[in-house]
XYZ file of C-alpha atoms in Angstrom:
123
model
C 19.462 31.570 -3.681
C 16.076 29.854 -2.891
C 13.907 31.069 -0.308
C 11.344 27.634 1.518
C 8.282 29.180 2.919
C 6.444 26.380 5.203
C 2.705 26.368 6.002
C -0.166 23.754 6.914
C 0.636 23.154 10.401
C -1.673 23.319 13.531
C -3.156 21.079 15.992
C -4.976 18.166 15.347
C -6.283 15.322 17.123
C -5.115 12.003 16.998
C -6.676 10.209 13.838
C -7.073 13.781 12.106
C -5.001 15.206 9.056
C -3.292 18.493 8.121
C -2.068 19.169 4.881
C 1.570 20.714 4.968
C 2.571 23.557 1.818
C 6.269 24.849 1.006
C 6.148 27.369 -1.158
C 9.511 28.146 -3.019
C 10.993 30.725 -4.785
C 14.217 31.382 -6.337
C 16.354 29.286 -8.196
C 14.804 26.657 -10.934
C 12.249 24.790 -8.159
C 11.320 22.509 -11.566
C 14.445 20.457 -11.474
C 15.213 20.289 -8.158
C 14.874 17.395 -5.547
C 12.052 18.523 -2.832
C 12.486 16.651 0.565
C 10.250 17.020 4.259
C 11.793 15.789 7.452
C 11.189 16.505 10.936
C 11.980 17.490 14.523
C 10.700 16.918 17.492
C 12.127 18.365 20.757
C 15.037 16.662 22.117
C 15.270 14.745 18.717
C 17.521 14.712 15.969
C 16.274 15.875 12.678
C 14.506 12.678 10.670
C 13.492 12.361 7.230
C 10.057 11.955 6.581
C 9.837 11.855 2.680
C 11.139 13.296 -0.713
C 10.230 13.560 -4.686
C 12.161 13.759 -7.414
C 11.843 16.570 -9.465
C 9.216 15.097 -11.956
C 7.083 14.026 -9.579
C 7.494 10.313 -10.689
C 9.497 8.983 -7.888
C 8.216 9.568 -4.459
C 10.305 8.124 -1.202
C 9.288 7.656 2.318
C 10.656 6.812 5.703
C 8.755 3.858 7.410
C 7.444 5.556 10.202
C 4.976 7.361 7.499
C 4.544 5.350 4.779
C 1.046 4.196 3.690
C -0.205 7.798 6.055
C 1.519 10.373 4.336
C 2.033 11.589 0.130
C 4.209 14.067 -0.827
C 3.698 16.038 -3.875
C 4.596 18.826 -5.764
C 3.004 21.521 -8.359
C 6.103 22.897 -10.440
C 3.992 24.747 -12.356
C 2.961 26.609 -8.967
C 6.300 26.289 -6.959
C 5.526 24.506 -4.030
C 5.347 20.501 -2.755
C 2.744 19.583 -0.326
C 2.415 16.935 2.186
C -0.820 14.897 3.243
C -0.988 13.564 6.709
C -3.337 10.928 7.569
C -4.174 9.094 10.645
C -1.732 11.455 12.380
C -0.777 9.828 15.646
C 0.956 11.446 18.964
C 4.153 10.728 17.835
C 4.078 12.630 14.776
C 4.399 15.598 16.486
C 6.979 17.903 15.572
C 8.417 20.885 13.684
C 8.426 19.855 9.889
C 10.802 21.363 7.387
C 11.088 21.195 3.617
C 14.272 21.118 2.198
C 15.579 20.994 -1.241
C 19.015 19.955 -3.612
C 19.499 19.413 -7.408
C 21.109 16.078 -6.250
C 18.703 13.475 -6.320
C 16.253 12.231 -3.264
C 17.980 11.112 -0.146
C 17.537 11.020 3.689
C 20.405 12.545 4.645
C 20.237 16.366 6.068
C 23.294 16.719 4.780
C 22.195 16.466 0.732
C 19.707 19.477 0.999
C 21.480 22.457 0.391
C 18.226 25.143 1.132
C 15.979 25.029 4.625
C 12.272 26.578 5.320
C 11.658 27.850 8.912
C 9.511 24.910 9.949
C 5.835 24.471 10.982
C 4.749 23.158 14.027
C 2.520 20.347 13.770
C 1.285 19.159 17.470
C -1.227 15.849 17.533
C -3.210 15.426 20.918
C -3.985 12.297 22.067
């Protein structure tokens, strides 16, 4: 069992940046795959990024990429996400997620779900 505790969120202003946290607990966090993805209301879920479980490989959908890094402390138990020059659109309810099958976009590969953290970006 793994428990995904979500944090960071807030409002920010467009431009601004938050700094998203997902603590975990549980089963070995070290070698698993640690993924974030999205949902905004009315929307289907949407990954945002993922990191392998070294930290080596990072992966990111386009919408984000060159604005947000993902990251993770295994030492610590938790994978972070910077957001820069956050931008209306991003808002949402963001989610980490995480498998012991590799990175992908898919929902459907992460077998363990935080509760989400709003994240709201005024224009």
């Amino acid at each position: 069992q793994v428990q995904l505790v979500e944090s960071g969120g807030g409002l920010v202003q467009a431009g601004g940046s938050l700094r998203l946290s997902c603590a975990a607990s549980g089963r070995s966090f070290s070698s698993s795959t640690m993924g974030w993805f999205r949902q905004a209301p009315g929307k289907e879920r949407e990954f945002v990024a993922a990191i392998a479980w070294s930290g080596s490989s990072a992966y990111y959908a386009d919408s984000v990429k060159g604005r947000f890094t993902i990251s993770r402390d295994n030492a610590g138990n938790a994978v972070y996400l910077q957001m820069n020059s956050l931008q209306p659109e991003d808002t949402a309810v963001y989610y980490c997620a995480a498998n012991w099958v590799g990175p992908s976009q898919y929902t459907s590969a992460y077998n363990y779900w935080g509760q989400g953290t709003q994240v709201t970006v005024s224009s």
